[in-house]
């Protein structure tokens, strides 16, 4: 199956009309019909029901097109990235991270690196929080991670970046936002959100607060949901500083606890390229010259 055939299938699945789909693709209706039939013969099942009124998806075709749309989008991104690289770069480094704020100084590091390494690009790839499977499969050159999750994995090298502290997230109008540091006792009578994939260090702090104060609490699925709940006046939460996007929409106040989360950049032990070492040196230096930056 080639990209032209995929486009034919998805266009017909959208319009459910052979003539209209052919017009939208700037091909003839017999050509469209031929492409659809060729694919159906290849995969061994019918994607569409044909009738005098047009076309409709079969149950198998519905599932097939659902997956096919994702594949087509991945192909599009791959082509666009390849075009970018072929025009300006001869080499590319990929770095996996859950969100832009996780490595706050990444844009500055990329700018400095690409200024001193002409023809080499650095591409961030955003992945679910604490998911490093693409890196472990060798599909990424570097990945941002929690050190405890990585230190027992063989054949990788760990590069410390910073120790992320625990913060209380509240609305900027909340009286707690006026404090310089939050203690457990400051949370008395409040509703605390917990869960959401919290790492063990954060869960330990959450449990200590709940056990001491017996607060009302509820689970929040992920960080974006948690922020939405804070903005909806449903409660407050504790979170690691590396999740802070620094847009000042919420107050992030340091929480008085000993726990921190060691955040690192990981590379493959077999990757000895000087480019990798140079980029990590630049990135780590960004944090070294901003020792008071809140993370």
Short mmCIF file of N, CA, C and O in Angstrom, two decimals, residues 197-266:
data_model
loop_
_atom_site.label_atom_id
_atom_site.label_comp_id
_atom_site.label_asym_id
_atom_site.label_seq_id
_atom_site.Cartn_x
_atom_site.Cartn_y
_atom_site.Cartn_z
N UNK A 197 -0.39 10.05 38.16
CA UNK A 197 0.93 9.59 37.78
C UNK A 197 2.05 10.16 38.63
O UNK A 197 3.19 10.27 38.18
N UNK A 198 1.73 10.54 39.86
CA UNK A 198 2.74 11.13 40.73
C UNK A 198 3.89 10.16 40.98
O UNK A 198 3.66 8.98 41.24
N UNK A 199 5.14 10.64 40.91
CA UNK A 199 6.28 9.77 41.22
C UNK A 199 6.31 9.43 42.69
O UNK A 199 5.65 10.11 43.51
N UNK A 200 7.05 8.39 43.09
CA UNK A 200 7.05 7.97 44.50
C UNK A 200 7.42 9.08 45.48
O UNK A 200 6.86 9.14 46.58
N UNK A 201 8.36 9.93 45.11
CA UNK A 201 8.76 11.01 46.03
C UNK A 201 7.58 11.92 46.34
O UNK A 201 7.37 12.32 47.49
N UNK A 202 6.81 12.24 45.31
CA UNK A 202 5.65 13.11 45.51
C UNK A 202 4.54 12.39 46.26
O UNK A 202 3.88 12.97 47.13
N UNK A 203 4.35 11.11 45.95
CA UNK A 203 3.30 10.35 46.66
C UNK A 203 3.60 10.28 48.15
O UNK A 203 2.69 10.33 48.98
N UNK A 204 4.89 10.19 48.49
CA UNK A 204 5.27 10.14 49.91
C UNK A 204 4.87 11.43 50.62
O UNK A 204 4.36 11.41 51.75
N UNK A 205 5.08 12.56 49.96
CA UNK A 205 4.69 13.84 50.55
C UNK A 205 3.18 13.94 50.66
O UNK A 205 2.64 14.37 51.69
N UNK A 206 2.47 13.54 49.61
CA UNK A 206 1.01 13.59 49.63
C UNK A 206 0.45 12.76 50.78
O UNK A 206 -0.45 13.21 51.51
N UNK A 207 0.97 11.56 50.94
CA UNK A 207 0.48 10.68 52.01
C UNK A 207 0.77 11.26 53.39
O UNK A 207 -0.05 11.15 54.31
N UNK A 208 1.92 11.88 53.54
CA UNK A 208 2.27 12.48 54.84
C UNK A 208 1.30 13.60 55.18
O UNK A 208 0.86 13.74 56.33
N UNK A 209 0.95 14.40 54.19
CA UNK A 209 0.00 15.49 54.41
C UNK A 209 -1.37 14.93 54.77
O UNK A 209 -2.02 15.38 55.74
N UNK A 210 -1.83 13.93 54.03
CA UNK A 210 -3.17 13.37 54.26
C UNK A 210 -3.26 12.70 55.62
O UNK A 210 -4.28 12.81 56.32
N UNK A 211 -2.20 11.99 56.00
CA UNK A 211 -2.23 11.28 57.28
C UNK A 211 -2.23 12.25 58.46
O UNK A 211 -2.88 12.00 59.48
N UNK A 212 -1.53 13.38 58.31
CA UNK A 212 -1.47 14.32 59.43
C UNK A 212 -2.73 15.16 59.54
O UNK A 212 -3.24 15.40 60.64
N UNK A 213 -3.27 15.60 58.40
CA UNK A 213 -4.37 16.56 58.42
C UNK A 213 -5.73 15.96 58.11
O UNK A 213 -6.75 16.62 58.32
N UNK A 214 -5.75 14.70 57.61
CA UNK A 214 -7.01 14.05 57.22
C UNK A 214 -7.83 14.97 56.29
O UNK A 214 -9.03 15.19 56.50
N UNK A 215 -7.17 15.46 55.25
CA UNK A 215 -7.81 16.39 54.33
C UNK A 215 -8.80 15.68 53.41
O UNK A 215 -8.67 14.49 53.12
N UNK A 216 -9.77 16.45 52.92
CA UNK A 216 -10.55 15.97 51.78
C UNK A 216 -9.59 15.89 50.60
O UNK A 216 -8.73 16.77 50.40
N UNK A 217 -9.74 14.85 49.80
CA UNK A 217 -8.86 14.71 48.65
C UNK A 217 -9.56 13.91 47.55
O UNK A 217 -10.53 13.20 47.82
N UNK A 218 -9.08 14.05 46.35
CA UNK A 218 -9.59 13.24 45.25
C UNK A 218 -8.50 13.07 44.21
O UNK A 218 -7.52 13.83 44.15
N UNK A 219 -8.65 12.04 43.39
CA UNK A 219 -7.66 11.72 42.38
C UNK A 219 -7.85 12.59 41.13
O UNK A 219 -8.97 12.85 40.71
N UNK A 220 -6.72 12.99 40.58
CA UNK A 220 -6.74 13.76 39.33
C UNK A 220 -5.86 13.01 38.34
O UNK A 220 -4.72 12.64 38.66
N UNK A 221 -6.36 12.79 37.13
CA UNK A 221 -5.73 11.85 36.21
C UNK A 221 -4.36 12.27 35.71
O UNK A 221 -3.47 11.44 35.55
N UNK A 222 -4.18 13.54 35.43
CA UNK A 222 -2.91 14.00 34.86
C UNK A 222 -2.72 15.47 35.21
O UNK A 222 -3.58 16.12 35.80
N UNK A 223 -1.58 16.01 34.81
CA UNK A 223 -1.23 17.37 35.22
C UNK A 223 -2.17 18.41 34.63
O UNK A 223 -2.60 19.35 35.33
N UNK A 224 -2.53 18.27 33.36
CA UNK A 224 -3.44 19.24 32.75
C UNK A 224 -4.81 19.22 33.41
O UNK A 224 -5.43 20.28 33.61
N UNK A 225 -5.29 18.02 33.76
CA UNK A 225 -6.56 17.92 34.47
C UNK A 225 -6.45 18.60 35.83
O UNK A 225 -7.37 19.31 36.27
N UNK A 226 -5.33 18.38 36.50
CA UNK A 226 -5.11 18.99 37.81
C UNK A 226 -5.15 20.51 37.73
O UNK A 226 -5.80 21.17 38.55
N UNK A 227 -4.47 21.09 36.73
CA UNK A 227 -4.47 22.54 36.59
C UNK A 227 -5.89 23.06 36.31
O UNK A 227 -6.28 24.11 36.82
N UNK A 228 -6.63 22.31 35.50
CA UNK A 228 -8.01 22.70 35.22
C UNK A 228 -8.84 22.69 36.49
O UNK A 228 -9.66 23.59 36.73
N UNK A 229 -8.62 21.68 37.34
CA UNK A 229 -9.35 21.59 38.60
C UNK A 229 -8.97 22.72 39.55
O UNK A 229 -9.82 23.25 40.28
N UNK A 230 -7.69 23.09 39.57
CA UNK A 230 -7.27 24.23 40.40
C UNK A 230 -7.98 25.50 39.94
O UNK A 230 -8.51 26.27 40.74
N UNK A 231 -7.99 25.71 38.62
CA UNK A 231 -8.65 26.90 38.07
C UNK A 231 -10.16 26.89 38.31
O UNK A 231 -10.80 27.94 38.33
N UNK A 232 -10.73 25.69 38.51
CA UNK A 232 -12.17 25.55 38.77
C UNK A 232 -12.50 25.61 40.25
O UNK A 232 -13.62 25.28 40.64
N UNK A 233 -11.53 25.97 41.06
CA UNK A 233 -11.72 26.13 42.51
C UNK A 233 -12.02 24.80 43.20
O UNK A 233 -12.66 24.80 44.27
N UNK A 234 -11.59 23.70 42.61
CA UNK A 234 -11.89 22.40 43.22
C UNK A 234 -10.87 21.99 44.27
O UNK A 234 -11.15 21.11 45.08
N UNK A 235 -9.70 22.57 44.24
CA UNK A 235 -8.70 22.19 45.22
C UNK A 235 -7.34 22.73 44.87
O UNK A 235 -7.17 23.57 43.98
N UNK A 236 -6.36 22.25 45.59
CA UNK A 236 -4.96 22.61 45.39
C UNK A 236 -4.19 21.32 45.19
O UNK A 236 -4.72 20.22 45.37
N UNK A 237 -2.94 21.43 44.79
CA UNK A 237 -2.16 20.20 44.59
C UNK A 237 -0.69 20.46 44.82
O UNK A 237 -0.22 21.61 44.83
N UNK A 238 0.04 19.38 45.00
CA UNK A 238 1.50 19.40 45.11
C UNK A 238 2.07 18.82 43.82
O UNK A 238 1.55 17.83 43.29
N UNK A 239 3.14 19.42 43.31
CA UNK A 239 3.70 18.97 42.03
C UNK A 239 5.19 19.28 41.98
O UNK A 239 5.66 20.21 42.64
N UNK A 240 5.94 18.52 41.18
CA UNK A 240 7.36 18.82 41.00
C UNK A 240 7.55 20.09 40.17
O UNK A 240 6.77 20.37 39.25
N UNK A 241 8.58 20.83 40.47
CA UNK A 241 8.80 22.12 39.82
C UNK A 241 9.05 22.05 38.34
O UNK A 241 8.81 23.03 37.63
N UNK A 242 9.53 20.89 37.84
CA UNK A 242 9.83 20.85 36.41
C UNK A 242 8.56 20.90 35.54
O UNK A 242 8.66 21.10 34.33
N UNK A 243 7.38 20.74 36.16
CA UNK A 243 6.13 20.86 35.42
C UNK A 243 5.67 22.31 35.27
O UNK A 243 4.73 22.58 34.53
N UNK A 244 6.34 23.22 35.93
CA UNK A 244 5.95 24.63 35.93
C UNK A 244 6.30 25.27 34.59
O UNK A 244 7.48 25.30 34.21
N UNK A 245 5.30 25.75 33.86
CA UNK A 245 5.57 26.38 32.57
C UNK A 245 5.88 27.87 32.70
O UNK A 245 6.11 28.56 31.69
N UNK A 246 5.86 28.39 33.91
CA UNK A 246 6.28 29.77 34.20
C UNK A 246 5.49 30.81 33.41
O UNK A 246 6.02 31.84 33.01
N UNK A 247 4.20 30.55 33.20
CA UNK A 247 3.37 31.54 32.51
C UNK A 247 2.59 32.40 33.51
O UNK A 247 1.81 33.26 33.10
N UNK A 248 2.80 32.14 34.82
CA UNK A 248 2.23 32.94 35.91
C UNK A 248 0.70 32.84 35.98
O UNK A 248 0.07 33.67 36.62
N UNK A 249 0.13 31.82 35.36
CA UNK A 249 -1.32 31.63 35.48
C UNK A 249 -1.68 31.11 36.86
O UNK A 249 -2.76 31.41 37.38
N UNK A 250 -0.76 30.32 37.45
CA UNK A 250 -0.97 29.78 38.79
C UNK A 250 0.21 30.17 39.68
O UNK A 250 1.28 30.51 39.19
N UNK A 251 -0.03 30.10 40.98
CA UNK A 251 1.04 30.33 41.94
C UNK A 251 1.72 29.00 42.25
O UNK A 251 1.05 28.01 42.54
N UNK A 252 3.03 28.97 42.13
CA UNK A 252 3.84 27.80 42.49
C UNK A 252 4.67 28.20 43.70
O UNK A 252 5.66 28.94 43.57
N UNK A 253 4.29 27.73 44.87
CA UNK A 253 4.95 28.12 46.11
C UNK A 253 5.73 26.93 46.67
O UNK A 253 5.19 25.83 46.78
N UNK A 254 7.00 27.13 47.04
CA UNK A 254 7.80 26.02 47.57
C UNK A 254 7.12 25.37 48.77
O UNK A 254 6.58 26.06 49.64
N UNK A 255 7.15 24.03 48.80
CA UNK A 255 6.56 23.29 49.91
C UNK A 255 7.68 22.80 50.82
O UNK A 255 8.72 22.31 50.35
N UNK A 256 7.46 22.92 52.12
CA UNK A 256 8.49 22.59 53.10
C UNK A 256 8.57 21.07 53.29
O UNK A 256 7.84 20.48 54.08
N UNK A 257 9.46 20.44 52.52
CA UNK A 257 9.70 19.01 52.66
C UNK A 257 11.11 18.70 52.17
O UNK A 257 11.72 19.48 51.44
N UNK A 258 11.62 17.54 52.57
CA UNK A 258 12.98 17.15 52.21
C UNK A 258 13.05 16.47 50.85
O UNK A 258 14.12 16.37 50.25
N UNK A 259 11.93 15.98 50.35
CA UNK A 259 11.94 15.20 49.11
C UNK A 259 12.22 16.08 47.89
O UNK A 259 11.71 17.21 47.79
N UNK A 260 13.02 15.55 47.00
CA UNK A 260 13.25 16.15 45.68
C UNK A 260 13.21 15.03 44.64
O UNK A 260 13.32 13.85 44.98
N UNK A 261 13.06 15.40 43.39
CA UNK A 261 13.04 14.43 42.29
C UNK A 261 14.24 14.69 41.40
O UNK A 261 14.36 15.77 40.81
N UNK A 262 15.13 13.73 41.34
CA UNK A 262 16.36 13.88 40.55
C UNK A 262 16.03 13.70 39.08
O UNK A 262 15.64 12.62 38.64
N UNK A 263 16.18 14.77 38.30
CA UNK A 263 15.87 14.76 36.88
C UNK A 263 17.16 14.69 36.06
O UNK A 263 18.11 15.42 36.34
N UNK A 264 17.16 13.83 35.07
CA UNK A 264 18.39 13.54 34.32
C UNK A 264 18.10 13.52 32.83
O UNK A 264 16.95 13.47 32.39
N UNK A 265 19.17 13.55 32.06
CA UNK A 265 19.11 13.29 30.63
C UNK A 265 19.85 11.99 30.40
O UNK A 265 20.94 11.78 30.93
N UNK A 266 19.27 11.08 29.63
CA UNK A 266 19.87 9.77 29.38
C UNK A 266 20.26 9.65 27.92
O UNK A 266 19.56 10.12 27.02
#
